[in-house]
XYZ file of C-alpha atoms in Angstrom:
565
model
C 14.023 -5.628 7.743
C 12.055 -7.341 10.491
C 9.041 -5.495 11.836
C 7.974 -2.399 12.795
C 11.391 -1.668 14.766
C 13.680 -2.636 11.987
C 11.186 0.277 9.752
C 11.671 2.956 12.236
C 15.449 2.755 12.973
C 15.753 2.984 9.356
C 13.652 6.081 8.528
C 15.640 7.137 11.424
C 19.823 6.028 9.725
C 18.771 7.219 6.217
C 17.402 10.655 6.669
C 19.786 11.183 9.185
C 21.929 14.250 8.188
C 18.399 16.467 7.247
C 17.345 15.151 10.846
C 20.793 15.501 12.870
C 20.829 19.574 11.351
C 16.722 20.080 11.986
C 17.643 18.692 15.405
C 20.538 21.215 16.228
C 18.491 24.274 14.698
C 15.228 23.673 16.975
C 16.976 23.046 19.827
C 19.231 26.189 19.173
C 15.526 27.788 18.842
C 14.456 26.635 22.556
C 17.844 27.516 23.725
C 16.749 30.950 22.709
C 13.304 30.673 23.977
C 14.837 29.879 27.390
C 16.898 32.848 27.267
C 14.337 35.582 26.561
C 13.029 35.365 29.794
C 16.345 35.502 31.655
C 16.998 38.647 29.378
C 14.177 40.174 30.497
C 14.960 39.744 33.761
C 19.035 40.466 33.379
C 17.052 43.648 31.727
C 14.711 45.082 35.003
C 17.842 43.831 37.227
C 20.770 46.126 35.742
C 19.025 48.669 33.445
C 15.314 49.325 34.842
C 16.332 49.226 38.835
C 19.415 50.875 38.053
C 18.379 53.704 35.572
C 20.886 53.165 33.347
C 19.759 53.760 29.940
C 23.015 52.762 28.321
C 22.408 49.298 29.717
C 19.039 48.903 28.348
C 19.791 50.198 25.156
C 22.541 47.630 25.361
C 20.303 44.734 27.015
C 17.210 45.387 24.565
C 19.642 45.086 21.268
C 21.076 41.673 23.074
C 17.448 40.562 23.183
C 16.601 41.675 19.586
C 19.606 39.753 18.491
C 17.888 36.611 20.350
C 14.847 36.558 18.753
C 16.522 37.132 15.143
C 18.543 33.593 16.382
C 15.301 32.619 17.288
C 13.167 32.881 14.509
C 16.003 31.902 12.290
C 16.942 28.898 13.897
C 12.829 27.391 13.952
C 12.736 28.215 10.191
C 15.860 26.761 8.979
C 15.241 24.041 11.317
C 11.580 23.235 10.077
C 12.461 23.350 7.103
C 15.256 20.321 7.296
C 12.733 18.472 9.522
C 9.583 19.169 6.703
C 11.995 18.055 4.053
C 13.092 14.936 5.589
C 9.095 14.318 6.446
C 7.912 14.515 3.032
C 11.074 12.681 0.866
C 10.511 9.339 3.408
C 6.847 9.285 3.285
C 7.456 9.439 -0.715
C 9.790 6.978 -0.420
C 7.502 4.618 1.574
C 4.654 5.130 -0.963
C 7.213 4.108 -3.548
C 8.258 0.997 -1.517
C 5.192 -0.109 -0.557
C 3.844 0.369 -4.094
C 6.824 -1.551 -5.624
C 6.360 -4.479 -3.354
C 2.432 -4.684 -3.981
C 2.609 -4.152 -7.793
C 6.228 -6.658 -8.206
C 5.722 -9.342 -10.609
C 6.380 -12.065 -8.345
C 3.586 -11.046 -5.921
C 3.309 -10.334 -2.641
C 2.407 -13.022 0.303
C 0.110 -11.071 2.524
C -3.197 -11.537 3.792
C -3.831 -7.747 3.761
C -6.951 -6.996 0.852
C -6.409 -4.229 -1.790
C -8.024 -1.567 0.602
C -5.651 -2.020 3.258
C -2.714 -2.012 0.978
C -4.714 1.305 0.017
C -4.359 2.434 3.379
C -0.368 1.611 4.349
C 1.015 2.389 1.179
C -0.515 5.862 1.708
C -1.865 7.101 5.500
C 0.799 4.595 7.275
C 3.167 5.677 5.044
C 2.511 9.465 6.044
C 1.947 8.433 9.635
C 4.926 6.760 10.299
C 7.691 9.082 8.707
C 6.479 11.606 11.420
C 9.012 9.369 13.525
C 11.288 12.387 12.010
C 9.392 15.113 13.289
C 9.036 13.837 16.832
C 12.430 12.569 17.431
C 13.548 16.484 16.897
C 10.543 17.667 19.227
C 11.547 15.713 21.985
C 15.330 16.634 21.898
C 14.287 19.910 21.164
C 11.783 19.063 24.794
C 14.561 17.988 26.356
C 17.012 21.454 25.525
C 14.472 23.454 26.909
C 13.864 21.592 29.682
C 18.308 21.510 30.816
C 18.569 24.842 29.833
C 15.652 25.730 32.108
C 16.863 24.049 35.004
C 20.422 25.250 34.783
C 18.488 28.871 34.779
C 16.846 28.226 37.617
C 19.538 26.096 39.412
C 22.031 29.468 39.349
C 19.261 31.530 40.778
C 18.156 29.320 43.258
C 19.424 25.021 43.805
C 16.017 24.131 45.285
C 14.175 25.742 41.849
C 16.197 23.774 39.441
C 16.553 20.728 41.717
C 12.697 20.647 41.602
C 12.465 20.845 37.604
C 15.601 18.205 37.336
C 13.874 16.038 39.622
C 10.147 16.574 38.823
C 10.630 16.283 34.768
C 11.787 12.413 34.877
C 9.396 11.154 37.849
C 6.532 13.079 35.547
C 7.949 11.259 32.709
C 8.413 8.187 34.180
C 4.832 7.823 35.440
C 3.157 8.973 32.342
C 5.176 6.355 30.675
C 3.301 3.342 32.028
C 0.545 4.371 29.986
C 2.363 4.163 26.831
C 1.716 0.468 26.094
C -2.360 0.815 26.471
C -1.598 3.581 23.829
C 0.382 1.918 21.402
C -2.271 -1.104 21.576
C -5.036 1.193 21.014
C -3.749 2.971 17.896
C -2.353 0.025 16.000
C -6.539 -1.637 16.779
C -7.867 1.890 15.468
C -5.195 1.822 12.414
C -5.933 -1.709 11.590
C -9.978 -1.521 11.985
C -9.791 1.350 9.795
C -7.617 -0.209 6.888
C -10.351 -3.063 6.718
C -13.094 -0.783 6.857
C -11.400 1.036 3.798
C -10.625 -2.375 2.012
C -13.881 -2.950 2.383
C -15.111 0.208 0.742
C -12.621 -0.294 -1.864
C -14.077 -4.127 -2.604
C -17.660 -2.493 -2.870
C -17.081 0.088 -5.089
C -14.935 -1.799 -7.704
C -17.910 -4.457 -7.304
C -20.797 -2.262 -7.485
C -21.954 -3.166 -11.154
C -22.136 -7.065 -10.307
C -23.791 -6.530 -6.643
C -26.378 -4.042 -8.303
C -26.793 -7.274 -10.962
C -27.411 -9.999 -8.343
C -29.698 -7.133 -5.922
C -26.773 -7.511 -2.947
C -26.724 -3.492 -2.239
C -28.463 -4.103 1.045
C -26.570 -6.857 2.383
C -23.132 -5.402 0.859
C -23.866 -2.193 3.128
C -24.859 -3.686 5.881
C -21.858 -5.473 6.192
C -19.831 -2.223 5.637
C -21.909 -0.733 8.266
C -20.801 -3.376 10.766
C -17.028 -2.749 9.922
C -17.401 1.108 10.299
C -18.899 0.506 13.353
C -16.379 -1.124 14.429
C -13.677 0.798 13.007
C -15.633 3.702 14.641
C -15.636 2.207 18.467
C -11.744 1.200 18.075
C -11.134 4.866 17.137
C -13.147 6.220 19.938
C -11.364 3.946 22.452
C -8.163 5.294 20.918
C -9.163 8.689 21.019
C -10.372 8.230 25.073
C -7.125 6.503 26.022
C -5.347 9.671 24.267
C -7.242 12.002 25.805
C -7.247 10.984 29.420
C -3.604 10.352 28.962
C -2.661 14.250 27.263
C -5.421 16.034 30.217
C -3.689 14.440 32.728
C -0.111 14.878 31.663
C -1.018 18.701 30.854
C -2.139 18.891 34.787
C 0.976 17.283 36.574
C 3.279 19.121 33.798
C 0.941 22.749 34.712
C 1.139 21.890 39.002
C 4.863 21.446 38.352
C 5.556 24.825 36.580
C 2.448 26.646 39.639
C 4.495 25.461 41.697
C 7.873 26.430 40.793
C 6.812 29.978 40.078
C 5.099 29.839 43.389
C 7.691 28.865 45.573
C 9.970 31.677 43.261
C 7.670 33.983 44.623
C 7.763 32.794 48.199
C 11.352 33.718 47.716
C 10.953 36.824 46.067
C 9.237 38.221 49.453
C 11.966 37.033 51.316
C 14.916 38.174 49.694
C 16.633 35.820 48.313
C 15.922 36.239 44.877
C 15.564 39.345 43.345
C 12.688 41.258 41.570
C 14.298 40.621 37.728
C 14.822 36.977 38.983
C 11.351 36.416 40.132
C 10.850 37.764 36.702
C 12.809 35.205 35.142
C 11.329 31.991 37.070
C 7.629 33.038 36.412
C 8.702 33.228 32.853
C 10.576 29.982 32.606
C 7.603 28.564 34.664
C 5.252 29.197 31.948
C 7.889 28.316 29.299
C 8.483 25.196 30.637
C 5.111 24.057 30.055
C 5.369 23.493 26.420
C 7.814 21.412 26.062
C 6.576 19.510 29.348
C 3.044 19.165 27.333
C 5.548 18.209 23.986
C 7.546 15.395 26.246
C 3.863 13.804 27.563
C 2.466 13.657 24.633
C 5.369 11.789 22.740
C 4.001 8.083 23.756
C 0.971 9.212 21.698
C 2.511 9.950 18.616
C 5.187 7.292 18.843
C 2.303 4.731 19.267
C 1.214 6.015 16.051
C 3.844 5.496 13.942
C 4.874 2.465 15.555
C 1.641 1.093 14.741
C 1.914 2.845 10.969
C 5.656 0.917 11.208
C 3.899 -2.330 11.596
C 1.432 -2.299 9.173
C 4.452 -1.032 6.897
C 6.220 -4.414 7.581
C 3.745 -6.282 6.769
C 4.269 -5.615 3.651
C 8.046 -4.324 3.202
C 8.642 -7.720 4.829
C 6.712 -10.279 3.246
C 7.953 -12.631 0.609
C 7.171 -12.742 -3.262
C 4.660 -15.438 -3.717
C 6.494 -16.783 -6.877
C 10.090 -17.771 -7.126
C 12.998 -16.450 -8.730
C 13.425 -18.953 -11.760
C 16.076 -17.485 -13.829
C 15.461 -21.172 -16.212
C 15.464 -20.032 -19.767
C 12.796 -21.273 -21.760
C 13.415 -24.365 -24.533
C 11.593 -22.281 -27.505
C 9.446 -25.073 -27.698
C 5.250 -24.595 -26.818
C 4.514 -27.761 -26.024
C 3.040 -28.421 -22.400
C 2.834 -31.032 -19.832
C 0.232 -31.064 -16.633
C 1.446 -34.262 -14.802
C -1.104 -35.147 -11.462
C -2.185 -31.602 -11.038
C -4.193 -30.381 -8.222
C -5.039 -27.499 -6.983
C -8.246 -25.618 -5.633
C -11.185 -27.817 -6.976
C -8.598 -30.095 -8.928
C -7.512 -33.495 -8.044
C -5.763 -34.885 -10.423
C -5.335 -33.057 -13.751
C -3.616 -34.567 -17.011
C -3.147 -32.571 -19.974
C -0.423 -32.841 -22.741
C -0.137 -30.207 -25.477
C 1.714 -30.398 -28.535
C 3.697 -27.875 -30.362
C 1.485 -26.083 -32.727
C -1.861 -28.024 -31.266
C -5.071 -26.133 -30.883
C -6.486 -28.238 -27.688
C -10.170 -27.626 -26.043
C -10.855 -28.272 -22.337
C -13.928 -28.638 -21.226
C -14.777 -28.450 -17.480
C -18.516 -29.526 -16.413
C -17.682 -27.395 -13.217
C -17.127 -23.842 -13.851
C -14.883 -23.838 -10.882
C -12.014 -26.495 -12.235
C -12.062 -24.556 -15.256
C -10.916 -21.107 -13.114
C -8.384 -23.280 -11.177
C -6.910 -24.728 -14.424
C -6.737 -21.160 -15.864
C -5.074 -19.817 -12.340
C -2.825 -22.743 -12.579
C -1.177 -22.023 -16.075
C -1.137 -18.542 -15.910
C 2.372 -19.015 -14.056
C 1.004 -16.935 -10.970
C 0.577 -19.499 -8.850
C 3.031 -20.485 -5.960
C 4.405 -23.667 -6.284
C 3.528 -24.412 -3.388
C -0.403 -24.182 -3.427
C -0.594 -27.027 -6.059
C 0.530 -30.206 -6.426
C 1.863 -32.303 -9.314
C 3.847 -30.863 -12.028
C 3.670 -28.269 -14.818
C 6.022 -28.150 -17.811
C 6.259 -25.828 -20.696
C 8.969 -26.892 -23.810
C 10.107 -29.624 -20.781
C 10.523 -26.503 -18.573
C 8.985 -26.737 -15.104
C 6.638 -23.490 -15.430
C 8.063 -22.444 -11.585
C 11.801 -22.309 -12.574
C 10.832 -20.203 -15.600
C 10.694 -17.407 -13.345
C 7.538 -15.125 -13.967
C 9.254 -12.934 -16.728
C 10.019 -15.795 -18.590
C 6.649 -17.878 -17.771
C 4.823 -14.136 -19.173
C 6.638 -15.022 -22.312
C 6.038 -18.251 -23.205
C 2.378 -18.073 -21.963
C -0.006 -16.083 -21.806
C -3.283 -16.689 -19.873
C -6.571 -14.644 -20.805
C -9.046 -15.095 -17.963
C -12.718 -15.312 -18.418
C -12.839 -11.840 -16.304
C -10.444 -9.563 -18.027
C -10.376 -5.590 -17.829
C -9.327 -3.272 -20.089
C -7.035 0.020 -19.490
C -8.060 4.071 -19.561
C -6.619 5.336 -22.726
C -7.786 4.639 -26.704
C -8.764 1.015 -28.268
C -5.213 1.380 -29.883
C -3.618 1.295 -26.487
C -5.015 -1.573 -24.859
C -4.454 -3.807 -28.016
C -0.880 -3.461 -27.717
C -0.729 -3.156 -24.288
C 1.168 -6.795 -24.223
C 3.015 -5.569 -27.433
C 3.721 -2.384 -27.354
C 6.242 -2.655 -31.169
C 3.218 -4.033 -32.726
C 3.055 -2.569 -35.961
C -0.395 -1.598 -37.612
C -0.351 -4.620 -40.381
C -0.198 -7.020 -36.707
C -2.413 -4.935 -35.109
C -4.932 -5.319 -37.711
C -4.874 -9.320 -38.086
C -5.157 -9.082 -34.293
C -8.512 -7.463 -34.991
C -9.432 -9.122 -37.641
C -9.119 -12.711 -36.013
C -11.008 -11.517 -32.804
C -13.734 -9.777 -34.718
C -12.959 -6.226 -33.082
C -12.794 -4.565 -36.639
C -16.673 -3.688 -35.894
C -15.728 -2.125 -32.752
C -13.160 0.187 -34.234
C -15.420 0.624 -36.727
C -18.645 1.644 -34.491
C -16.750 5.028 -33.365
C -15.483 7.559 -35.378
C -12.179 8.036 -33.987
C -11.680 4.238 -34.668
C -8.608 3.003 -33.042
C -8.212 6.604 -31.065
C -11.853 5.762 -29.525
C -10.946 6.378 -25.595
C -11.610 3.565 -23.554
C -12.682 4.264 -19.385
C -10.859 2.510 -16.744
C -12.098 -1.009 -16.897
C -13.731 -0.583 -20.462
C -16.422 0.627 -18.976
C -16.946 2.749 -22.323
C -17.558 -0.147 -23.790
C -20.291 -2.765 -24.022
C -19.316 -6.209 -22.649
C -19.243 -7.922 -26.337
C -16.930 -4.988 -26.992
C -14.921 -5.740 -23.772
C -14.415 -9.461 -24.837
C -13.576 -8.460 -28.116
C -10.770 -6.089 -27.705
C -9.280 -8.124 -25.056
C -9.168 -11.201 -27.119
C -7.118 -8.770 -29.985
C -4.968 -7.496 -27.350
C -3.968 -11.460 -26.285
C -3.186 -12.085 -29.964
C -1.492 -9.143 -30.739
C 1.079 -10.923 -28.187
C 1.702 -13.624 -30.200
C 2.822 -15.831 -27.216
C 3.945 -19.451 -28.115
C 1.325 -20.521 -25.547
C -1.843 -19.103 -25.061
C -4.812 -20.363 -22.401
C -8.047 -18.484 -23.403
C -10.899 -18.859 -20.651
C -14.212 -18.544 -22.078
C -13.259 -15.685 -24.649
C -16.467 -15.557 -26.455
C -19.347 -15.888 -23.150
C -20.392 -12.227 -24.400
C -21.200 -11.927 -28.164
C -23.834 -13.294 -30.137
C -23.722 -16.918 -32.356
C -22.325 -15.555 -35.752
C -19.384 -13.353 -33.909
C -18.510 -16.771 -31.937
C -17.393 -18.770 -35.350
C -15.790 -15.753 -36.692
C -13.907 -15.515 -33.909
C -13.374 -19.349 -33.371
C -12.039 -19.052 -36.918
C -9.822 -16.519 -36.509
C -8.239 -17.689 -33.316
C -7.476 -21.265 -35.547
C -6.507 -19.231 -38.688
C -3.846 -16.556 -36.483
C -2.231 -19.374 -34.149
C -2.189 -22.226 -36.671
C -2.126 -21.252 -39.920
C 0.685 -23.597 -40.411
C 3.598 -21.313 -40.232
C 4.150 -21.143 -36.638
C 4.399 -23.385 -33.910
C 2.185 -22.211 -31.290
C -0.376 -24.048 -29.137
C -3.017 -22.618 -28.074
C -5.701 -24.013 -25.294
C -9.248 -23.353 -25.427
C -10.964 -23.506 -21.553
C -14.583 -23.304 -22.973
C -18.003 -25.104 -23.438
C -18.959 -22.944 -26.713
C -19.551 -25.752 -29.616
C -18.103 -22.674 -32.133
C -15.016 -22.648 -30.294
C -14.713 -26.238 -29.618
C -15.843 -26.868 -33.609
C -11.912 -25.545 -34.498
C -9.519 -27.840 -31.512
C -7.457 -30.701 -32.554
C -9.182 -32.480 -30.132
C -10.868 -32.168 -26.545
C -9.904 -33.004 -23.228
C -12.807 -33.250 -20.821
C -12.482 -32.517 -16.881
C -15.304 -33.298 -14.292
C -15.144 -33.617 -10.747
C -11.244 -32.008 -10.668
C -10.154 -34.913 -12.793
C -9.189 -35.595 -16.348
C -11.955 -38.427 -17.362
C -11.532 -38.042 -21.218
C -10.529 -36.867 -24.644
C -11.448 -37.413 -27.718
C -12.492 -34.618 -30.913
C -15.391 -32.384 -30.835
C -17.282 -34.667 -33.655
C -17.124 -37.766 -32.068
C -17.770 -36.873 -28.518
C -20.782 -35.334 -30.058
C -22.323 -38.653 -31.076
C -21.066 -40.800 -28.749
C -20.924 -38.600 -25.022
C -24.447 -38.073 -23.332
C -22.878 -35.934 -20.696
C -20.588 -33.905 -23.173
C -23.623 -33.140 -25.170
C -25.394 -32.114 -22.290
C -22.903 -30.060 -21.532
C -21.897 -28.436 -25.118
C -24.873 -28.683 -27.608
C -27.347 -27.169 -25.149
């Protein structure tokens, strides 16, 4: 696809056969509603004038029959038009929710709110394309069959709907542009005002922490506002626009039942004519009001199409790799730099427990971000290798595989304890399960509740306590049993004698000397550090460093500072 265009014309091709048979019913429906009125008047002309009550027996059964093709023909119609309605907006909510949650990513600039808001109100708002392309065809039917009416009664009658429709249409047409500019400001304002609410509400605990309520809804207060005055100018532009078209489009039928009556008085259209032109007149206004009022919705789901596209179009952050791993778990960071790194070197053996220790809390997150895989290749520099793989030609299926990432801020899933261990291994059996807690220390939170590893767990973990939280995160990481695994600060939340039972588990459950995994430790926490191989130190973005835990004990002023606080 490409844009908002390319989004419409294809709603448009694939739900074609519900739309071309929705189409023919409701126009066969305002075929119908044209005709009543030129029954009724066929009706005073030949049966009432006349007295013929065989003829209006006749003529009143004809226009019985009409309104059973009618009614028929708007509910079998609707109901194709409905159908097709519903099954794309599905469908968009589907794409749109496949693109956001794909593996790969997603390169937008669009926050979690406003994916929020296109992947469900644009996605509503713009398969109505499918109900207004019938309307206006439908518009349209009414509007020829009308004129043809009126051009067999009288030429200058139908001449002056033939000729008045399109100029009308024309005209109101130049406003179309300030319309579709207005609703896709009012659409957009309003997605950021609801990614906005969406960021403060899955941020509330921290912002209550720090006291930031005020100034957190304050600055939602500014975006409503705005999102507000965008909506009313929207809502102005619409409403001047609809008023006016609803005058010309009423003038236009006064004054073809007018001039119908002019006639009437002098003969040259009958009484059951007359009849017929007021009621086309008033007919005609409908589908007048439906034709001016089409700019309007279009703009809308144009502007819904858009904000689709955004999205449908955008490309994966990550690439493809389809490089099979080696099997090995050694890794490689060659020159690395990205966010607050400069120049990162870091080589891992197979099987090596390695600590990292960053004197800015901010290289650490970037070197965690970095080797989680999830990372375009193009936002860092230098190189990253995993068994002599480049991690970016692993592909991120592959890269998930060979290493897993736990980040200092981890959630946890709604469902039991059970659940979220084995999340990342879901054929865990109970004997791995149960190391998995065992080396993280989250036996005593299994143990804590009666319902043990049943014990439901909130969205988030918010069940939980934050020791808890760390805890059953850190089993569900080993439980995976990558060959590499990056833990960020796994232990920040439970108390000293936890820490080296954890620290010990984490060494005893990676490298107890039957598997070769390597496992890095991003942490200051002397417990953790206490159980590495050996520790690499990064300050100022840069590898300065290395040596083991002991001796850069004694001999490191800065490390000390740093560790044995």
């Amino acid at each position: 696809m490409a844009g908002g265009t390319a989004v419409l014309r294809r709603t448009l091709t694939r739900n074609r056969a519900r739309l071309i048979a929705g189409t023919a019913l409701v126009s066969v429906h305002q075929v119908a509603e044209t005709a009543v009125p030129i029954a009724i008047g066929v009706i005073v002309d030949r049966a009432v004038e006349t007295g013929d009550v065989t003829a209006l027996v006749v003529w009143l059964a004809a226009l019985a029959l009409l309104f059973v093709v009618l009614t028929s023909a708007w509910r079998f119609g609707a109901r194709f038009i409905v159908l097709a309605v519903q099954q794309e907006a599905h469908r968009l909510r589907v794409e749109v929710a496949g693109r956001i949650l794909d593996s790969r990513g997603v390169r937008t600039d669009l926050r979690a709110g406003e994916l929020l808001t296109v992947s469900t109100s644009d996605a509503d708002k713009e398969a109505w394309i499918l109900d207004v392309v019938p309307r206006v065809a439908a518009a349209l039917t009414a509007m020829v069959a009308s004129a043809i009416a009126l051009l067999v009664i009288d030429v200058p009658l139908g001449l002056a709907v033939l000729i008045g429709t399109p100029v009308m249409l024309g005209l109101l047409q130049a406003a179309a542009p300030l319309i579709t500019r207005r609703a896709s400001a009012q659409q957009a304002t309003t997605a950021r005002a609801a990614g906005m609410a969406t960021d403060l509400v899955s941020g509330l605990r921290p912002l209550r922490g720090i006291g930031a309520e005020s100034a957190a809804t304050q600055r939602y207060r500014d975006v409503s506002q705005g999102a507000l005055a965008a909506t009313m100018r929207a809502a102005k532009a619409t409403g001047v626009f609809v008023g006016v078209s609803m005058t010309v489009s009423a003038l236009l039928a006064v004054s073809v039942a007018g001039f119908a009556g002019w006639f009437a008085l002098e003969g040259r259209i009958s009484v059951g004519e007359l009849i017929t032109v007021v009621g086309l007149s008033q007919f005609i206004v409908e589908p007048l009001g439906m034709l001016a009022r089409v700019p309007g919705f279009y703009a809308n789901a144009r502007a819904s199409a858009d904000r689709l596209a955004l999205v449908l179009d955008a490309e994966p952050l990550l690439p493809a790799g389809s490089t099979q791993p080696s099997g090995a778990s050694d890794v490689e960071l060659r020159a690395v730099a990205y966010r607050s790194l400069t120049g990162v070197d870091l080589a891992v053996a197979s099987g090596e427990l390695v600590g990292v220790v960053a004197y800015r809390p901010e290289d650490a997150e970037a070197l965690a971000d970095v080797l989680s895989g999830q990372v375009p290749p193009d936002r860092y520099e230098g190189e990253i290798r995993v068994g002599g793989v480049p991690l970016a030609d692993l592909g991120l299926t592959h890269a998930r595989r060979t290493v897993l990432v736990e980040p200092h801020h981890t959630d946890l899933f709604a469902g039991t304890v059970h659940s979220n261990v084995t999340a990342g291994s879901p054929g865990a059996d109970h004997d791995a399960v149960q190391h998995a807690l065992r080396a993280s220390a989250a036996v005593d939170v299994v143990e804590a509740h009666a319902a043990g590893l049943d014990h439901e767990v909130t969205d988030r973990g918010a069940s939980l306590s934050g020791g808890q939280r760390q805890r059953v995160a850190l089993a569900r990481a080993l439980a995976a049993r990558a060959p590499v695994m990056v833990l960020h600060d796994p232990t920040t939340a439970v108390d000293a004698v936890t820490e080296h039972a954890i620290a010990d588990g984490i060494a005893t459950s990676r490298h107890d000397g039957t598997r070769a995994h390597s496992t890095i430790l991003v942490t200051s926490s002397p417990a953790l550090l206490s159980v590495t191989d050996r520790v690499v130190i990064v300050d100022d973005g840069r590898t300065v460093t290395e040596g083991t835990h002991a001796g850069l004990s004694a001999t490191d002023e800065n490390y000390r500072k740093a560790v044995l606080r």
